[in-house]
Amino acid sequence: MLHTSDWHLGQNFYGKSRANEHQQFLNWLLQQVTEHDIDAVIVAGDIFDTGTPPSYAREMYFDFIVNMKEKNCQLILLAGNHDSVAMLGESKQLLSHLSCQVITQATESDSSHLSKQVITLKNKEGNNAAVLCAIPFIRPRDIIASSAGQSAKEKQQSLQQAISDHYQCLYQQAESVAIIGGNKTLPIIATGHLTTVGVTASESVRDIYIGTLEAFPANAFPKADYIALGHIHRSQVVAKSEHIRYCGSPIALSFDEAKQTKKVLIVEFDNAQLAQVTEQDIPCFQPLLMVKSKLEALHTDIESLVGAIDTSTFEISGQKIWLDIEINSAEYLQDLTPRIEALVKELPVEVLLVRRSKTSRQSMPASQKKITLNELSLTDVFATRLAQENWQSDKELAQKLRLEEMFAQALEQVQHQSAESKTVEDSSVASLKKGENK
């Protein structure tokens, strides 16, 4: 089995398309399926970057599915928090005829509904090879009814228990398939698209607030033979448990991921047990570089960093390195970007982002501060507003913390609902146009 996740097809990266990188990755992935004789590929969420991906990203998606069918390899696609349930769901019945199963949302905890999330995986000979508990990004409304009068802590505990119960119910159903005559004949695999306690994330990972739950404890997962997780972009083992893993994203989705070696995981089973997990390094299809420097030393620093990169390994001859430049200067320089572009004109780089360091901005007197919005995230803007208030007592500080949590939850909900609404709107417009054409 090959475990991958967080493709984010269609990502717009500071005005740059990632189409070339994604296509090269998908071509490379198909090669791995052939070379390693893969029986099944699991994509653990965030197939697309938004709920309304551009048309070229959808074409890549469908082309890949067709190519996988030709390789006689099962494909399991799970929705993540960036994906639109409606958009993925509209084609899943058709794709089921191409050895591809799309799981868009968690279902109610009764046997008739849960069976849709328990999938028997077969090997290339057509024999049963594993049982999969296919769990996508979980939305609270899918598994729990809200109760009035609960405190924030009680809501968090209820939701964590509901997620745990959902996993356990699916695992029990999987056992009924895997265990025959008291003997376990097939390995059991589970998936998830969520944050677990203690993981290392990056800037591009949007905080998931499943209701009031920020992170799920690893010990609440069922005793599956392997748990394939998505959402965190850095490949890592969870809670020192070799069988619980994030594979990470296939390309760097933010500049702070630039130094990471991206991976897919090849998982082998023998005698219904996990036998081996192999980390397969993904080639870098577009080099990124983050440079932190003072303006007067910038040219020398970039030259030094670029010189340390082996450009002969680039997939495309003459390919330029994308740069994020953070200047350690409190002074607001209106001509900063053109000055930097002149400094790096002869180097094999392209500057995508120029900003002053956060420390530099904060060190300026309030009366002289000139901060542009591209130097701030949405959370930074809200934090700036909170800083205007006087938080002194323990009660006030607790209120500030609660406001920060509520803002993060609201932001996640608005971003997701906006994407969902846009998908429904686009579908309605398409239907109207189709009717007009008829």
Coordinates of C-alpha atoms in Angstrom, one line a residue:
M1 CA 0.0 0.0 0.0
L2 CA 1.2 3.5 -0.8
H3 CA 0.2 6.3 1.7
T4 CA 0.1 9.9 0.5
S5 CA -1.8 13.0 1.4
D6 CA -2.2 16.8 1.2
W7 CA -1.7 17.3 -2.5
H8 CA -3.4 20.7 -2.5
L9 CA -3.9 20.6 -6.3
G10 CA -4.7 24.0 -7.6
Q11 CA -2.7 25.9 -5.0
N12 CA -1.9 29.5 -5.9
F13 CA 1.5 30.3 -4.3
Y14 CA 2.1 34.1 -4.1
G15 CA 0.7 34.4 -7.6
K16 CA 2.5 31.3 -8.9
S17 CA 0.8 28.2 -10.2
R18 CA 2.0 24.8 -8.8
A19 CA 0.5 23.0 -11.9
N20 CA 3.9 21.9 -13.2
E21 CA 5.1 20.6 -9.8
H22 CA 1.9 18.7 -9.2
Q23 CA 1.9 17.1 -12.7
Q24 CA 5.5 16.0 -12.2
F25 CA 4.6 14.6 -8.8
L26 CA 1.6 12.6 -10.2
N27 CA 3.7 11.3 -13.0
W28 CA 6.4 10.2 -10.5
L29 CA 3.8 8.6 -8.3
L30 CA 2.5 6.5 -11.1
Q31 CA 6.0 5.3 -11.7
Q32 CA 6.3 4.3 -8.0
V33 CA 3.0 2.3 -8.3
T34 CA 4.6 0.3 -11.2
E35 CA 8.1 -0.1 -9.8
H36 CA 7.0 -1.2 -6.3
D37 CA 4.0 -3.3 -7.4
I38 CA 1.6 -1.3 -5.3
D39 CA -1.8 -2.8 -4.7
A40 CA -3.6 0.2 -3.3
V41 CA -3.0 4.0 -2.9
I42 CA -4.5 5.9 -0.1
V43 CA -4.8 9.7 -0.3
A44 CA -5.5 10.9 3.3
G45 CA -7.2 14.2 2.6
D46 CA -6.7 17.7 1.1
I47 CA -6.6 16.5 -2.5
F48 CA -7.4 20.1 -3.6
D49 CA -6.3 23.3 -2.0
T50 CA -9.8 24.9 -2.0
G51 CA -13.4 23.8 -2.4
T52 CA -13.4 25.4 -5.8
P53 CA -10.3 24.2 -7.5
P54 CA -9.3 25.6 -11.0
S55 CA -10.3 23.5 -14.0
Y56 CA -6.7 22.4 -14.7
A57 CA -6.5 20.9 -11.2
R58 CA -9.7 18.9 -11.8
E59 CA -8.3 17.6 -15.1
M60 CA -5.1 16.4 -13.3
Y61 CA -7.3 14.7 -10.7
F62 CA -9.4 12.8 -13.3
D63 CA -6.4 12.0 -15.5
F64 CA -4.6 10.5 -12.5
I65 CA -7.6 8.3 -11.6
V66 CA -7.8 7.0 -15.2
N67 CA -4.1 6.2 -15.2
M68 CA -4.4 4.4 -11.9
K69 CA -7.2 2.2 -13.3
E70 CA -4.9 1.2 -16.2
K71 CA -2.3 0.1 -13.6
N72 CA -4.8 -2.2 -11.9
C73 CA -4.3 -0.4 -8.6
Q74 CA -7.1 0.5 -6.2
L75 CA -7.3 4.2 -5.3
I76 CA -8.9 5.5 -2.1
L77 CA -9.5 9.2 -1.9
L78 CA -10.5 10.8 1.4
A79 CA -11.8 14.4 1.8
G80 CA -9.8 16.8 4.0
N81 CA -10.7 20.1 5.6
H82 CA -9.7 22.0 2.4
D83 CA -11.8 19.8 0.2
S84 CA -15.5 20.4 -0.7
V85 CA -17.8 17.5 0.2
A86 CA -20.2 18.6 -2.6
M87 CA -17.5 18.9 -5.3
L88 CA -15.8 15.5 -4.5
G89 CA -19.2 13.8 -4.0
E90 CA -20.6 14.8 -7.4
S91 CA -18.4 12.4 -9.3
K92 CA -17.7 9.6 -6.8
Q93 CA -20.4 7.2 -8.2
L94 CA -18.8 7.5 -11.7
L95 CA -15.3 7.0 -10.3
S96 CA -16.3 3.9 -8.4
H97 CA -16.3 2.1 -11.8
L98 CA -12.6 3.0 -12.2
S99 CA -11.4 1.2 -9.0
C100 CA -11.5 4.5 -7.2
Q101 CA -13.5 5.1 -4.0
V102 CA -14.1 8.6 -2.7
I103 CA -15.1 9.0 0.9
T104 CA -16.4 12.6 1.5
Q105 CA -17.7 12.5 5.1
A106 CA -18.1 10.5 8.2
T107 CA -21.4 8.7 8.5
E108 CA -23.8 7.9 11.3
S109 CA -22.9 5.3 13.8
D110 CA -25.2 2.5 12.7
S111 CA -24.2 -0.6 10.8
S112 CA -26.0 0.3 7.5
H113 CA -24.2 3.7 7.2
L114 CA -20.9 2.7 8.7
S115 CA -20.5 -0.1 6.1
K116 CA -19.8 2.6 3.5
Q117 CA -16.6 3.4 5.3
V118 CA -15.4 -0.1 5.7
I119 CA -13.7 -1.2 2.5
T120 CA -12.0 -4.5 1.6
L121 CA -8.8 -3.9 -0.3
K122 CA -7.7 -6.5 -2.8
N123 CA -4.3 -7.3 -4.3
K124 CA -3.5 -7.5 -8.0
E125 CA -4.6 -11.1 -8.1
G126 CA -8.1 -10.0 -6.9
N127 CA -7.8 -11.6 -3.5
N128 CA -8.8 -9.9 -0.3
A129 CA -5.6 -8.3 1.2
A130 CA -6.7 -5.8 3.9
V131 CA -9.7 -4.1 5.5
L132 CA -9.8 -0.3 5.5
C133 CA -11.6 2.0 8.0
A134 CA -11.8 4.9 5.6
I135 CA -12.2 8.0 7.7
P136 CA -12.0 11.5 6.1
F137 CA -11.9 14.9 7.9
I138 CA -14.6 14.7 10.6
R139 CA -17.1 17.5 11.0
P140 CA -18.9 17.6 14.4
R141 CA -22.4 17.6 12.8
D142 CA -21.6 14.3 11.1
I143 CA -21.1 12.4 14.4
I144 CA -22.6 14.3 17.3
A145 CA -25.6 16.4 18.1
S146 CA -25.0 19.6 20.0
S147 CA -26.3 19.8 23.6
A148 CA -27.3 23.1 25.3
G149 CA -25.8 24.0 28.6
Q150 CA -22.4 22.3 28.2
S151 CA -19.2 24.1 29.2
A152 CA -16.4 24.4 26.7
K153 CA -14.5 21.6 28.4
E154 CA -17.6 19.3 28.4
K155 CA -18.1 20.0 24.7
Q156 CA -14.5 19.1 24.0
Q157 CA -14.7 15.9 26.0
S158 CA -18.0 14.9 24.3
L159 CA -16.6 15.5 20.8
Q160 CA -13.3 13.6 21.5
Q161 CA -15.4 10.7 22.8
A162 CA -17.7 10.8 19.7
I163 CA -14.6 10.7 17.4
S164 CA -13.1 7.9 19.4
D165 CA -16.5 6.0 19.3
H166 CA -16.7 6.5 15.5
Y167 CA -13.2 5.0 15.1
Q168 CA -14.0 2.1 17.4
C169 CA -17.3 1.3 15.7
L170 CA -15.6 1.1 12.3
Y171 CA -12.8 -1.0 13.8
Q172 CA -15.3 -3.5 15.1
Q173 CA -16.9 -3.7 11.7
A174 CA -13.5 -4.2 10.2
E175 CA -12.7 -7.0 12.7
S176 CA -15.9 -8.8 11.6
V177 CA -14.4 -9.0 8.1
A178 CA -10.8 -9.6 9.0
I179 CA -11.3 -12.3 11.7
I180 CA -12.6 -15.6 10.5
G181 CA -13.0 -18.6 12.8
G182 CA -11.3 -16.7 15.6
N183 CA -8.2 -16.1 13.4
K184 CA -7.2 -12.7 12.0
T185 CA -6.8 -13.3 8.3
L186 CA -6.4 -9.7 7.1
P187 CA -4.6 -6.6 8.4
I188 CA -6.8 -3.6 9.4
I189 CA -5.9 -0.1 8.2
A190 CA -7.5 3.1 9.5
T191 CA -7.2 6.7 8.1
G192 CA -7.7 10.2 9.5
H193 CA -7.4 13.8 8.5
L194 CA -6.8 15.7 11.8
T195 CA -4.2 17.0 14.2
T196 CA -2.9 14.6 16.8
V197 CA -1.4 15.7 20.1
G198 CA 2.3 16.6 19.9
V199 CA 2.8 16.8 16.1
T200 CA 5.1 19.3 14.4
A201 CA 3.2 21.5 11.9
S202 CA 4.2 24.2 9.4
E203 CA 2.9 27.7 8.4
S204 CA 0.8 26.3 5.5
V205 CA -1.2 24.0 7.8
R206 CA -4.6 25.6 8.5
D207 CA -5.5 25.0 12.2
I208 CA -8.3 22.4 12.4
Y209 CA -10.8 23.1 15.1
I210 CA -13.2 20.2 15.0
G211 CA -15.8 22.0 17.1
T212 CA -13.8 22.8 20.2
L213 CA -11.3 20.0 19.7
E214 CA -7.8 21.2 18.7
A215 CA -5.9 17.8 18.8
F216 CA -6.8 14.2 19.1
P217 CA -4.8 11.9 21.4
A218 CA -3.0 9.1 19.7
N219 CA -4.1 6.6 22.4
A220 CA -7.7 7.1 21.4
F221 CA -7.1 5.5 18.0
P222 CA -8.2 1.8 17.7
K223 CA -5.6 -1.0 17.6
A224 CA -5.3 -1.0 13.8
D225 CA -2.2 -2.5 12.2
Y226 CA -1.5 0.8 10.4
I227 CA -3.1 4.3 10.7
A228 CA -2.6 6.6 7.6
L229 CA -3.0 10.2 8.6
G230 CA -3.2 13.4 6.6
H231 CA -3.3 17.2 7.4
I232 CA 0.2 17.7 8.8
H233 CA 2.7 18.5 6.0
R234 CA 5.8 17.2 7.6
S235 CA 6.3 13.4 7.4
Q236 CA 6.5 12.0 11.0
V237 CA 5.7 9.1 13.4
V238 CA 3.0 9.9 15.9
A239 CA 3.6 9.2 19.7
K240 CA 6.6 7.0 19.0
S241 CA 4.3 4.5 17.4
E242 CA 5.7 3.2 14.1
H243 CA 2.3 2.2 12.8
I244 CA 0.7 5.7 13.3
R245 CA 2.1 8.1 10.7
Y246 CA 1.7 11.3 8.7
C247 CA 3.3 11.0 5.3
G248 CA 3.3 14.8 4.7
S249 CA 2.6 16.8 1.6
P250 CA 4.4 15.9 -1.7
I251 CA 5.6 19.5 -2.4
A252 CA 6.6 22.3 -0.1
L253 CA 3.4 24.3 0.5
S254 CA 5.0 27.2 2.4
F255 CA 8.5 28.6 2.5
D256 CA 9.1 27.1 6.0
E257 CA 8.8 23.7 4.4
A258 CA 11.6 24.4 1.9
K259 CA 14.2 22.4 3.7
Q260 CA 12.0 19.3 4.2
T261 CA 12.5 16.2 2.2
K262 CA 9.0 15.2 1.1
K263 CA 8.0 11.6 1.2
V264 CA 5.4 9.0 0.4
L265 CA 5.2 5.9 2.6
I266 CA 5.2 2.3 1.2
V267 CA 3.5 0.0 3.7
E268 CA 3.9 -3.8 3.5
F269 CA 1.9 -6.4 5.3
D270 CA 2.6 -10.1 5.9
N271 CA 0.4 -12.7 7.6
A272 CA -2.1 -10.0 8.5
Q273 CA 0.5 -7.9 10.3
L274 CA 2.4 -4.8 9.6
A275 CA 5.8 -5.9 8.2
Q276 CA 7.6 -2.8 7.0
V277 CA 7.2 0.9 6.3
T278 CA 9.5 2.4 3.7
E279 CA 10.0 6.2 3.3
Q280 CA 10.3 7.0 -0.4
D281 CA 11.8 10.4 -1.0
I282 CA 10.0 12.6 -3.6
P283 CA 12.2 14.6 -5.9
C284 CA 12.1 18.4 -5.5
F285 CA 10.3 19.8 -8.6
Q286 CA 10.5 23.5 -7.6
P287 CA 13.3 24.7 -5.2
L288 CA 12.2 27.2 -2.6
L289 CA 14.5 29.3 -0.4
M290 CA 13.9 31.5 2.7
V291 CA 16.5 34.2 3.2
K292 CA 16.7 36.2 6.5
S293 CA 19.2 39.0 6.2
K294 CA 20.0 42.7 6.5
L295 CA 19.6 44.8 3.4
E296 CA 23.3 45.6 3.1
A297 CA 24.3 41.9 3.4
L298 CA 21.4 40.5 1.3
H299 CA 23.3 39.9 -2.0
T300 CA 26.2 38.1 -0.3
D301 CA 23.8 36.0 1.8
I302 CA 21.7 35.0 -1.3
E303 CA 24.8 34.2 -3.3
S304 CA 26.0 32.0 -0.5
L305 CA 22.7 30.1 -0.1
V306 CA 22.2 29.6 -3.8
G307 CA 25.8 28.5 -4.3
A308 CA 25.2 25.7 -1.8
I309 CA 22.3 24.3 -3.9
D310 CA 23.1 21.7 -6.6
T311 CA 21.3 23.2 -9.5
S312 CA 22.2 20.1 -11.7
T313 CA 19.5 18.2 -9.8
F314 CA 16.8 20.5 -11.0
E315 CA 14.1 18.8 -13.0
I316 CA 14.0 21.7 -15.5
S317 CA 17.2 23.2 -17.0
G318 CA 17.5 26.9 -16.1
Q319 CA 14.9 26.7 -13.4
K320 CA 14.8 29.6 -11.0
I321 CA 14.7 29.3 -7.2
W322 CA 11.7 30.9 -5.6
L323 CA 12.7 33.3 -2.8
D324 CA 11.1 34.5 0.4
I325 CA 13.2 37.4 1.7
E326 CA 12.8 38.6 5.2
I327 CA 14.6 41.8 5.9
N328 CA 15.8 42.7 9.4
S329 CA 15.0 46.4 9.2
A330 CA 12.6 48.5 11.3
E331 CA 12.6 51.2 8.7
Y332 CA 9.8 51.2 6.2
L333 CA 11.3 51.3 2.7
Q334 CA 8.8 52.1 0.0
D335 CA 11.3 51.0 -2.7
L336 CA 12.4 47.9 -1.0
T337 CA 11.1 45.4 -3.6
P338 CA 12.7 47.1 -6.7
R339 CA 16.0 47.5 -4.8
I340 CA 16.0 43.8 -3.9
E341 CA 15.2 42.8 -7.5
A342 CA 18.1 44.9 -8.7
L343 CA 20.4 43.1 -6.3
V344 CA 19.5 39.6 -7.4
K345 CA 19.1 40.3 -11.1
E346 CA 22.1 38.2 -12.1
L347 CA 21.2 35.3 -9.8
P348 CA 19.1 32.2 -10.7
V349 CA 16.3 33.3 -8.5
E350 CA 12.8 34.8 -8.6
V351 CA 11.6 36.9 -5.6
L352 CA 8.0 36.0 -4.6
L353 CA 7.8 37.6 -1.2
V354 CA 9.6 40.5 0.5
R355 CA 8.8 41.4 4.1
R356 CA 10.3 42.9 7.2
S357 CA 10.9 40.5 10.1
K358 CA 8.2 40.5 12.8
T359 CA 10.8 41.6 15.4
S360 CA 11.7 44.6 13.3
R361 CA 8.1 45.7 12.9
Q362 CA 7.4 45.3 16.6
S363 CA 10.5 47.3 17.6
M364 CA 9.2 50.5 15.8
P365 CA 7.5 53.2 17.8
A366 CA 3.8 53.1 17.4
S367 CA 3.7 56.5 15.9
Q368 CA 6.1 55.4 13.1
K369 CA 4.7 52.0 12.3
K370 CA 3.9 51.4 8.7
I371 CA 2.8 47.8 8.2
T372 CA 1.3 46.5 5.0
L373 CA -1.4 43.8 5.0
N374 CA 0.8 41.4 3.1
E375 CA 3.0 41.4 6.1
L376 CA 0.2 40.2 8.3
S377 CA -2.0 37.1 8.5
L378 CA -5.7 37.2 9.4
T379 CA -4.8 36.0 12.9
D380 CA -2.2 38.8 13.1
V381 CA -4.8 41.4 12.3
F382 CA -7.1 40.0 15.1
A383 CA -4.2 39.9 17.5
T384 CA -3.4 43.6 16.8
R385 CA -7.0 44.5 17.6
L386 CA -6.9 42.5 20.9
A387 CA -3.6 44.3 21.8
Q388 CA -5.5 47.6 21.9
E389 CA -7.4 46.3 25.0
N390 CA -6.2 46.3 28.6
W391 CA -6.0 42.7 29.7
Q392 CA -4.9 42.6 33.4
S393 CA -6.8 40.3 35.7
D394 CA -6.8 36.5 35.4
K395 CA -10.4 36.6 34.4
E396 CA -9.6 39.1 31.6
L397 CA -6.6 37.0 30.4
A398 CA -8.8 33.9 30.3
Q399 CA -11.4 35.9 28.3
K400 CA -8.6 37.0 25.8
L401 CA -7.6 33.3 25.4
R402 CA -11.2 32.3 24.8
L403 CA -11.6 35.1 22.2
E404 CA -8.5 33.8 20.3
E405 CA -9.9 30.3 20.3
M406 CA -13.3 31.4 19.1
F407 CA -11.7 33.5 16.3
A408 CA -9.7 30.5 15.1
Q409 CA -12.8 28.4 15.1
A410 CA -14.9 31.0 13.3
L411 CA -12.1 31.6 10.7
E412 CA -12.0 27.9 9.9
Q413 CA -15.8 27.6 9.6
V414 CA -16.0 30.7 7.4
Q415 CA -13.3 29.5 5.1
H416 CA -14.8 26.1 4.8
Q417 CA -18.4 27.4 4.3
S418 CA -17.3 29.9 1.8
A419 CA -15.7 27.1 -0.3
E420 CA -18.8 24.9 0.1
S421 CA -21.2 27.7 -1.0
K422 CA -19.0 28.6 -4.0
T423 CA -19.1 24.9 -5.1
V424 CA -22.9 24.7 -4.8
E425 CA -23.2 28.1 -6.6
D426 CA -21.0 26.9 -9.5
S427 CA -23.0 23.6 -9.8
S428 CA -26.3 25.6 -9.9
V429 CA -24.9 28.0 -12.6
A430 CA -23.7 25.0 -14.6
S431 CA -27.1 23.4 -14.4
L432 CA -28.9 26.6 -15.5
K433 CA -26.5 26.9 -18.4
K434 CA -27.1 23.3 -19.4
G435 CA -30.9 23.9 -19.3
E436 CA -30.5 27.1 -21.4
N437 CA -28.4 25.1 -24.0
K438 CA -31.2 22.4 -24.2

